[in-house]
Amino acid sequence: MRVGVLTGGGDCPGLNAVIRAVVRKGVNEHGFDFVGFRDGWRGPLEGVTVPLGIEQCRGILPRGGTILGSSRTNPFAVDDGVQRIKDNLGAAGVDALVAIGGEDTLGVATKLAELGVNVVGVPKTIDNDLSGTDFTFGFDTAVNIATEAIDRLHTTAESHHRVLVVEVMGRHAGWIALHAGIAGGASAVLIPEVPFDIEAVCAHVETRFRSEYAPIIVVSEGALPADGTGMTLVSGEKDAFGHVRLGGIGDRLAHEIEQRTGKEARAVVLGHVQRGGTPTAFDRWLATRFGLQAIDAVAEGEYGVMVALRGTDIVRVPLVEGTGELKLVSPREYDEARVFFG
Ligand code: F6P
């Protein structure tokens, strides 16, 4: 059997660990051979392949990024996209596909599975916002990077009696902000799920200064001010899946805090630093186990599923379960953190 592998969407630490596990078990235990598709769905759409075997996977376990490359190509936004993918898979002699990606890449996988393509999904995203799995790999690494940054920012903020606003990734979900904010002792955490009141944020800033500490405000890139609070945001260009390119809330917030409180405020945007570099041990472990289960699903002919973490077990769930709805921070979880605000 010949298996194609692709990685799509925003990259994240642990992608290479999945590829390595899929290939190692696929070759050694199932006797499969492999082909890599370049840059997510662009590979099968344009028929761009690279050799993939045990040789190509040596030394990649601790490496960030993806040896296959990634893109946000959406074959459903292209004329004849599905037929071209089917033709190119046929031409490459591919019997089954392992698609490693987030909501968009696995959303495409879900539709292709319904159209008869043999596909197994592996969920990834630093945002941790995919349903059906307790965690996605990449998230733990991003949270650790953000927490270390917050730890460092505390000391410089205190030296200069400044407010530091830390903007982290998280388009729809505030998981990175919440986990890193709690771990880093933030004065407030602002997430997309709960529109914030700028006056309340400023009150937390004043409280923190009164106790002789400098405030650190952690904000998800997708966080929004509540209606009627006098803050507006500009929106940017869109990608092939219709997502607006985010970024900028940190600067806006720092400006607004400075205007309203008279305290100096600066913004730090962690951006792609959160997605780069070596995965944590947890992410390597999770990615490896996902890869092993994904290739077993292929071996058993169980398609249209994605692997998922439930407790400490790796299970298979219908792709549609993982992609139908995003996993957001619940009001209960957010409220737990409020006791530390201010
Ligand atoms: O999908 C994960 C993510 O990290 C989002 O939080 C963020 O909005 C997006 O990727 C940015 O990705 P890029 O800059 O690669 O388009």
Short mmCIF file of C-alpha atoms and ligand atoms in Angstrom, two decimals:
data_model
loop_
_atom_site.label_atom_id
_atom_site.label_comp_id
_atom_site.label_asym_id
_atom_site.label_seq_id
_atom_site.Cartn_x
_atom_site.Cartn_y
_atom_site.Cartn_z
CA MET A 1 0.00 0.00 0.00
CA ARG A 2 1.18 3.53 -0.78
CA VAL A 3 0.34 6.27 1.69
CA GLY A 4 0.53 10.03 1.08
CA VAL A 5 1.26 12.42 3.94
CA LEU A 6 0.64 16.18 4.06
CA THR A 7 0.78 18.99 6.63
CA GLY A 8 -1.51 22.01 6.13
CA GLY A 9 -2.38 25.32 7.77
CA GLY A 10 -0.23 27.20 10.26
CA ASP A 11 2.74 25.05 11.23
CA CYS A 12 3.28 23.97 14.82
CA PRO A 13 5.93 22.16 16.84
CA GLY A 14 5.39 18.39 16.67
CA LEU A 15 4.44 18.04 12.98
CA ASN A 16 7.71 16.28 12.22
CA ALA A 17 7.21 13.93 15.16
CA VAL A 18 3.88 12.83 13.62
CA ILE A 19 5.43 12.31 10.18
CA ARG A 20 8.27 10.24 11.72
CA ALA A 21 5.87 8.02 13.71
CA VAL A 22 3.56 7.48 10.71
CA VAL A 23 6.48 6.50 8.47
CA ARG A 24 8.39 4.41 11.02
CA LYS A 25 5.41 2.28 11.96
CA GLY A 26 4.03 2.25 8.43
CA VAL A 27 7.27 0.88 6.98
CA ASN A 28 8.44 -1.35 9.84
CA GLU A 29 5.14 -2.92 10.89
CA HIS A 30 2.79 -2.58 7.97
CA GLY A 31 5.21 -2.73 5.04
CA PHE A 32 3.79 0.44 3.43
CA ASP A 33 5.66 2.88 1.29
CA PHE A 34 5.15 6.63 1.39
CA VAL A 35 5.08 9.78 -0.62
CA GLY A 36 5.14 13.28 0.84
CA PHE A 37 2.92 16.02 -0.58
CA ARG A 38 4.36 19.53 -0.47
CA ASP A 39 2.67 22.44 1.29
CA GLY A 40 -0.63 21.06 2.52
CA TRP A 41 -3.42 20.66 -0.04
CA ARG A 42 -1.25 22.43 -2.66
CA GLY A 43 0.71 19.16 -3.01
CA PRO A 44 -2.15 16.89 -4.11
CA LEU A 45 -3.85 19.76 -5.95
CA GLU A 46 -0.81 20.48 -8.14
CA GLY A 47 0.76 17.01 -7.98
CA VAL A 48 3.87 18.21 -6.11
CA THR A 49 5.46 15.31 -4.24
CA VAL A 50 8.70 14.61 -2.37
CA PRO A 51 10.28 11.28 -1.42
CA LEU A 52 9.31 10.17 2.07
CA GLY A 53 10.77 7.21 3.93
CA ILE A 54 12.74 6.31 7.03
CA GLU A 55 15.79 8.08 5.62
CA GLN A 56 13.97 11.44 5.32
CA CYS A 57 12.67 11.10 8.89
CA ARG A 58 16.02 10.68 10.63
CA GLY A 59 16.75 13.41 13.19
CA ILE A 60 13.43 15.23 12.76
CA LEU A 61 11.76 14.35 16.10
CA PRO A 62 12.95 17.49 17.96
CA ARG A 63 12.75 19.80 14.93
CA GLY A 64 10.00 22.42 14.70
CA GLY A 65 8.22 23.24 11.46
CA THR A 66 7.44 20.54 8.93
CA ILE A 67 9.77 18.81 6.47
CA LEU A 68 6.83 18.72 4.02
CA GLY A 69 6.11 22.44 4.09
CA SER A 70 2.68 23.94 4.67
CA SER A 71 0.19 26.34 3.11
CA ARG A 72 -3.38 27.47 3.53
CA THR A 73 -4.43 26.24 0.06
CA ASN A 74 -8.15 25.47 -0.10
CA PRO A 75 -8.92 23.04 -2.98
CA PHE A 76 -12.63 23.80 -2.64
CA ALA A 77 -11.91 27.41 -3.61
CA VAL A 78 -10.28 26.27 -6.86
CA ASP A 79 -12.04 25.19 -10.10
CA ASP A 80 -12.05 21.38 -10.40
CA GLY A 81 -10.05 21.21 -7.15
CA VAL A 82 -11.51 17.90 -6.00
CA GLN A 83 -11.12 16.20 -9.35
CA ARG A 84 -7.54 17.42 -9.65
CA ILE A 85 -6.75 15.98 -6.22
CA LYS A 86 -8.32 12.64 -7.13
CA ASP A 87 -6.38 12.55 -10.42
CA ASN A 88 -3.07 13.44 -8.76
CA LEU A 89 -3.51 10.89 -5.98
CA GLY A 90 -4.20 8.28 -8.66
CA ALA A 91 -1.16 9.35 -10.70
CA ALA A 92 1.08 9.09 -7.61
CA GLY A 93 -0.32 5.61 -6.88
CA VAL A 94 -1.59 6.76 -3.49
CA ASP A 95 -4.15 4.48 -1.81
CA ALA A 96 -4.64 6.50 1.36
CA LEU A 97 -3.77 9.90 2.73
CA VAL A 98 -2.74 11.03 6.23
CA ALA A 99 -3.67 14.73 6.54
CA ILE A 100 -2.16 16.57 9.50
CA GLY A 101 -3.82 19.91 10.15
CA GLY A 102 -6.22 22.14 12.01
CA GLU A 103 -9.82 23.19 11.41
CA ASP A 104 -9.28 24.19 7.75
CA THR A 105 -7.04 21.31 6.61
CA LEU A 106 -9.19 18.74 8.40
CA GLY A 107 -12.33 20.50 7.15
CA VAL A 108 -11.12 19.79 3.61
CA ALA A 109 -10.26 16.20 4.67
CA THR A 110 -13.81 15.78 6.00
CA LYS A 111 -15.35 16.81 2.69
CA LEU A 112 -12.91 14.72 0.65
CA ALA A 113 -13.66 11.66 2.80
CA GLU A 114 -17.36 12.18 2.03
CA LEU A 115 -16.41 12.25 -1.67
CA GLY A 116 -14.66 8.88 -1.45
CA VAL A 117 -11.02 9.81 -0.75
CA ASN A 118 -9.35 7.46 1.78
CA VAL A 119 -8.16 9.92 4.38
CA VAL A 120 -7.21 9.79 8.07
CA GLY A 121 -6.76 13.07 9.96
CA VAL A 122 -4.32 14.10 12.67
CA PRO A 123 -5.34 17.23 14.61
CA LYS A 124 -2.76 19.96 15.14
CA THR A 125 -2.84 23.58 16.17
CA ILE A 126 -1.14 25.71 18.77
CA ASP A 127 -4.58 27.25 19.40
CA ASN A 128 -5.92 23.96 20.89
CA ASP A 129 -9.37 24.81 19.52
CA LEU A 130 -10.28 21.53 17.79
CA SER A 131 -13.19 19.60 19.23
CA GLY A 132 -13.05 15.86 19.74
CA THR A 133 -9.60 15.88 21.34
CA ASP A 134 -8.59 16.98 24.83
CA PHE A 135 -5.41 18.59 23.46
CA THR A 136 -3.71 19.20 20.14
CA PHE A 137 0.07 19.03 19.93
CA GLY A 138 1.84 22.37 19.53
CA PHE A 139 -0.32 23.94 22.24
CA ASP A 140 1.93 22.92 25.12
CA THR A 141 4.99 24.34 23.38
CA ALA A 142 3.22 27.63 22.62
CA VAL A 143 2.03 27.95 26.24
CA ASN A 144 5.55 27.33 27.53
CA ILE A 145 7.04 29.93 25.19
CA ALA A 146 4.39 32.48 26.18
CA THR A 147 4.84 31.74 29.90
CA GLU A 148 8.58 32.20 29.69
CA ALA A 149 8.04 35.52 27.92
CA ILE A 150 5.61 36.69 30.62
CA ASP A 151 8.10 35.70 33.36
CA ARG A 152 10.75 37.84 31.68
CA LEU A 153 8.38 40.75 31.09
CA HIS A 154 7.45 40.97 34.80
CA THR A 155 10.95 42.08 35.80
CA THR A 156 11.38 44.73 33.13
CA ALA A 157 7.82 46.04 33.63
CA GLU A 158 8.53 46.45 37.35
CA SER A 159 11.86 48.22 36.79
CA HIS A 160 10.16 50.83 34.61
CA HIS A 161 6.75 50.98 36.36
CA ARG A 162 5.12 50.21 33.03
CA VAL A 163 2.14 48.26 31.85
CA LEU A 164 3.14 45.45 29.48
CA VAL A 165 0.50 44.05 27.16
CA VAL A 166 1.42 40.63 25.78
CA GLU A 167 -0.42 39.62 22.61
CA VAL A 168 -0.53 35.87 22.04
CA MET A 169 -2.02 33.79 19.21
CA GLY A 170 -5.56 32.50 19.38
CA ARG A 171 -7.87 33.44 16.55
CA HIS A 172 -11.16 32.18 17.99
CA ALA A 173 -10.11 30.59 21.26
CA GLY A 174 -8.28 31.97 24.27
CA TRP A 175 -6.57 28.76 25.40
CA ILE A 176 -3.00 30.03 25.01
CA ALA A 177 -3.81 33.33 26.75
CA LEU A 178 -5.64 31.61 29.59
CA HIS A 179 -3.05 28.91 30.28
CA ALA A 180 -0.02 31.19 29.89
CA GLY A 181 -1.76 34.01 31.75
CA ILE A 182 -2.50 31.79 34.73
CA ALA A 183 0.96 30.19 34.64
CA GLY A 184 2.65 33.60 34.32
CA GLY A 185 0.59 35.44 36.95
CA ALA A 186 -1.02 37.99 34.61
CA SER A 187 -3.04 40.93 35.96
CA ALA A 188 -5.75 40.24 33.37
CA VAL A 189 -6.35 37.77 30.56
CA LEU A 190 -8.49 38.86 27.60
CA ILE A 191 -9.86 36.19 25.28
CA PRO A 192 -12.03 36.10 22.13
CA GLU A 193 -14.84 34.24 23.91
CA VAL A 194 -15.46 37.05 26.44
CA PRO A 195 -15.51 40.61 25.03
CA PHE A 196 -13.61 42.85 27.43
CA ASP A 197 -14.52 46.13 29.06
CA ILE A 198 -11.59 48.54 28.73
CA GLU A 199 -12.62 50.33 31.93
CA ALA A 200 -12.37 47.07 33.90
CA VAL A 201 -8.94 46.40 32.37
CA CYS A 202 -7.80 49.87 33.42
CA ALA A 203 -9.13 49.23 36.93
CA HIS A 204 -6.97 46.05 37.10
CA VAL A 205 -3.99 48.11 35.96
CA GLU A 206 -4.51 50.70 38.71
CA THR A 207 -4.99 48.01 41.37
CA ARG A 208 -1.76 46.29 40.39
CA PHE A 209 0.22 49.54 40.53
CA ARG A 210 -1.21 50.27 43.99
CA SER A 211 0.33 47.01 45.25
CA GLU A 212 3.74 48.09 43.92
CA TYR A 213 3.79 45.59 41.08
CA ALA A 214 3.64 46.32 37.36
CA PRO A 215 0.68 44.90 35.46
CA ILE A 216 1.01 42.33 32.70
CA ILE A 217 -2.09 42.06 30.50
CA VAL A 218 -2.26 38.95 28.32
CA VAL A 219 -4.51 39.29 25.28
CA SER A 220 -5.43 36.79 22.55
CA GLU A 221 -5.04 38.21 19.04
CA GLY A 222 -8.76 37.54 18.48
CA ALA A 223 -10.00 39.31 21.65
CA LEU A 224 -12.54 42.09 21.11
CA PRO A 225 -13.78 45.03 23.14
CA ALA A 226 -17.37 44.78 24.31
CA ASP A 227 -19.84 46.96 22.41
CA GLY A 228 -20.18 50.49 23.63
CA THR A 229 -16.80 50.69 25.38
CA GLY A 230 -15.36 53.16 22.90
CA MET A 231 -12.64 50.97 21.41
CA THR A 232 -12.59 50.13 17.70
CA LEU A 233 -10.39 47.74 15.72
CA VAL A 234 -9.32 47.68 12.09
CA SER A 235 -9.66 44.42 10.15
CA GLY A 236 -7.12 43.18 7.64
CA GLU A 237 -6.95 41.04 4.50
CA LYS A 238 -8.37 37.51 4.26
CA ASP A 239 -6.79 34.11 3.47
CA ALA A 240 -8.19 31.33 1.20
CA PHE A 241 -10.43 30.08 4.02
CA GLY A 242 -11.85 33.58 4.60
CA HIS A 243 -9.99 34.25 7.87
CA VAL A 244 -8.98 37.83 8.53
CA ARG A 245 -5.26 38.25 9.25
CA LEU A 246 -5.20 39.21 12.91
CA GLY A 247 -2.69 41.10 15.01
CA GLY A 248 -2.80 44.60 16.40
CA ILE A 249 -5.03 44.29 19.45
CA GLY A 250 -1.96 44.46 21.74
CA ASP A 251 -0.90 47.86 20.39
CA ARG A 252 -4.44 49.21 20.44
CA LEU A 253 -4.90 48.08 24.01
CA ALA A 254 -1.58 49.54 25.21
CA HIS A 255 -2.50 52.87 23.59
CA GLU A 256 -5.95 52.87 25.17
CA ILE A 257 -4.61 51.95 28.63
CA GLU A 258 -2.01 54.73 28.43
CA GLN A 259 -4.64 57.29 27.40
CA ARG A 260 -7.08 56.29 30.10
CA THR A 261 -4.73 55.71 33.07
CA GLY A 262 -1.81 58.00 32.26
CA LYS A 263 0.57 55.07 32.90
CA GLU A 264 3.16 54.20 30.30
CA ALA A 265 2.08 51.05 28.44
CA ARG A 266 3.95 48.98 25.85
CA ALA A 267 2.88 46.00 23.75
CA VAL A 268 4.82 42.84 22.99
CA VAL A 269 3.51 40.67 20.15
CA LEU A 270 4.81 37.11 20.49
CA GLY A 271 3.50 36.14 17.05
CA HIS A 272 5.20 33.30 15.22
CA VAL A 273 7.80 32.82 17.97
CA GLN A 274 5.06 30.72 19.59
CA ARG A 275 4.95 28.40 16.59
CA GLY A 276 8.66 28.03 15.94
CA GLY A 277 11.39 25.84 17.32
CA THR A 278 11.58 22.56 19.12
CA PRO A 279 8.47 20.92 20.62
CA THR A 280 8.18 20.23 24.35
CA ALA A 281 8.44 16.62 25.56
CA PHE A 282 4.63 16.53 25.95
CA ASP A 283 4.09 17.63 22.35
CA ARG A 284 6.61 15.08 21.04
CA TRP A 285 4.86 12.36 23.05
CA LEU A 286 1.38 13.37 21.87
CA ALA A 287 2.42 13.85 18.24
CA THR A 288 4.18 10.49 18.19
CA ARG A 289 1.20 8.65 19.63
CA PHE A 290 -1.14 10.40 17.15
CA GLY A 291 1.10 9.29 14.29
CA LEU A 292 1.17 5.66 15.45
CA GLN A 293 -2.62 5.52 15.75
CA ALA A 294 -3.18 7.27 12.42
CA ILE A 295 -1.17 4.74 10.46
CA ASP A 296 -2.91 1.89 12.31
CA ALA A 297 -6.24 3.37 11.19
CA VAL A 298 -4.96 3.31 7.60
CA ALA A 299 -3.81 -0.30 8.02
CA GLU A 300 -7.29 -1.24 9.27
CA GLY A 301 -8.98 0.63 6.42
CA GLU A 302 -10.78 2.95 8.84
CA TYR A 303 -11.07 6.22 6.89
CA GLY A 304 -12.94 9.46 7.51
CA VAL A 305 -11.65 9.53 11.09
CA MET A 306 -9.13 11.57 13.02
CA VAL A 307 -7.08 10.50 16.00
CA ALA A 308 -7.78 12.22 19.31
CA LEU A 309 -6.59 12.35 22.90
CA ARG A 310 -9.20 11.39 25.51
CA GLY A 311 -7.70 11.35 28.98
CA THR A 312 -4.52 9.37 28.36
CA ASP A 313 -5.98 7.24 25.54
CA ILE A 314 -5.61 7.87 21.84
CA VAL A 315 -8.94 7.15 20.15
CA ARG A 316 -10.42 7.59 16.67
CA VAL A 317 -13.38 9.89 16.12
CA PRO A 318 -15.27 10.77 12.93
CA LEU A 319 -13.48 13.67 11.20
CA VAL A 320 -16.68 15.65 11.27
CA GLU A 321 -16.68 15.49 15.09
CA GLY A 322 -13.32 17.21 15.22
CA THR A 323 -14.08 19.86 12.63
CA GLY A 324 -17.80 20.58 13.03
CA GLU A 325 -17.45 22.97 15.92
CA LEU A 326 -14.53 24.76 17.60
CA LYS A 327 -13.58 24.01 21.20
CA LEU A 328 -13.76 27.30 23.07
CA VAL A 329 -12.91 28.38 26.61
CA SER A 330 -16.06 28.00 28.71
CA PRO A 331 -17.26 30.89 30.89
CA ARG A 332 -16.66 28.64 33.94
CA GLU A 333 -13.00 28.12 33.08
CA TYR A 334 -12.50 31.81 32.40
CA ASP A 335 -14.23 32.82 35.64
CA GLU A 336 -11.81 30.60 37.60
CA ALA A 337 -8.96 32.89 36.55
CA ARG A 338 -10.70 36.15 37.55
CA VAL A 339 -9.66 35.89 41.19
CA PHE A 340 -6.10 36.76 40.05
CA PHE A 341 -7.08 39.79 38.00
CA GLY A 342 -6.04 43.18 39.28
O1 F6P B 1 -4.03 28.63 13.24
C1 F6P B 1 -3.14 28.93 14.24
C2 F6P B 1 -2.70 30.34 14.20
O2 F6P B 1 -1.58 30.30 15.00
C3 F6P B 1 -3.69 31.42 14.68
O3 F6P B 1 -3.71 31.62 16.06
C4 F6P B 1 -3.21 32.64 13.97
O4 F6P B 1 -4.24 33.58 13.77
C5 F6P B 1 -2.77 32.09 12.67
O5 F6P B 1 -2.31 30.79 12.92
C6 F6P B 1 -1.72 32.95 12.00
O6 F6P B 1 -1.06 32.23 11.03
P1 F6P B 1 -0.33 32.80 9.74
O7 F6P B 1 0.39 34.02 10.17
O8 F6P B 1 0.57 31.69 9.36
O9 F6P B 1 -1.39 33.04 8.74
#
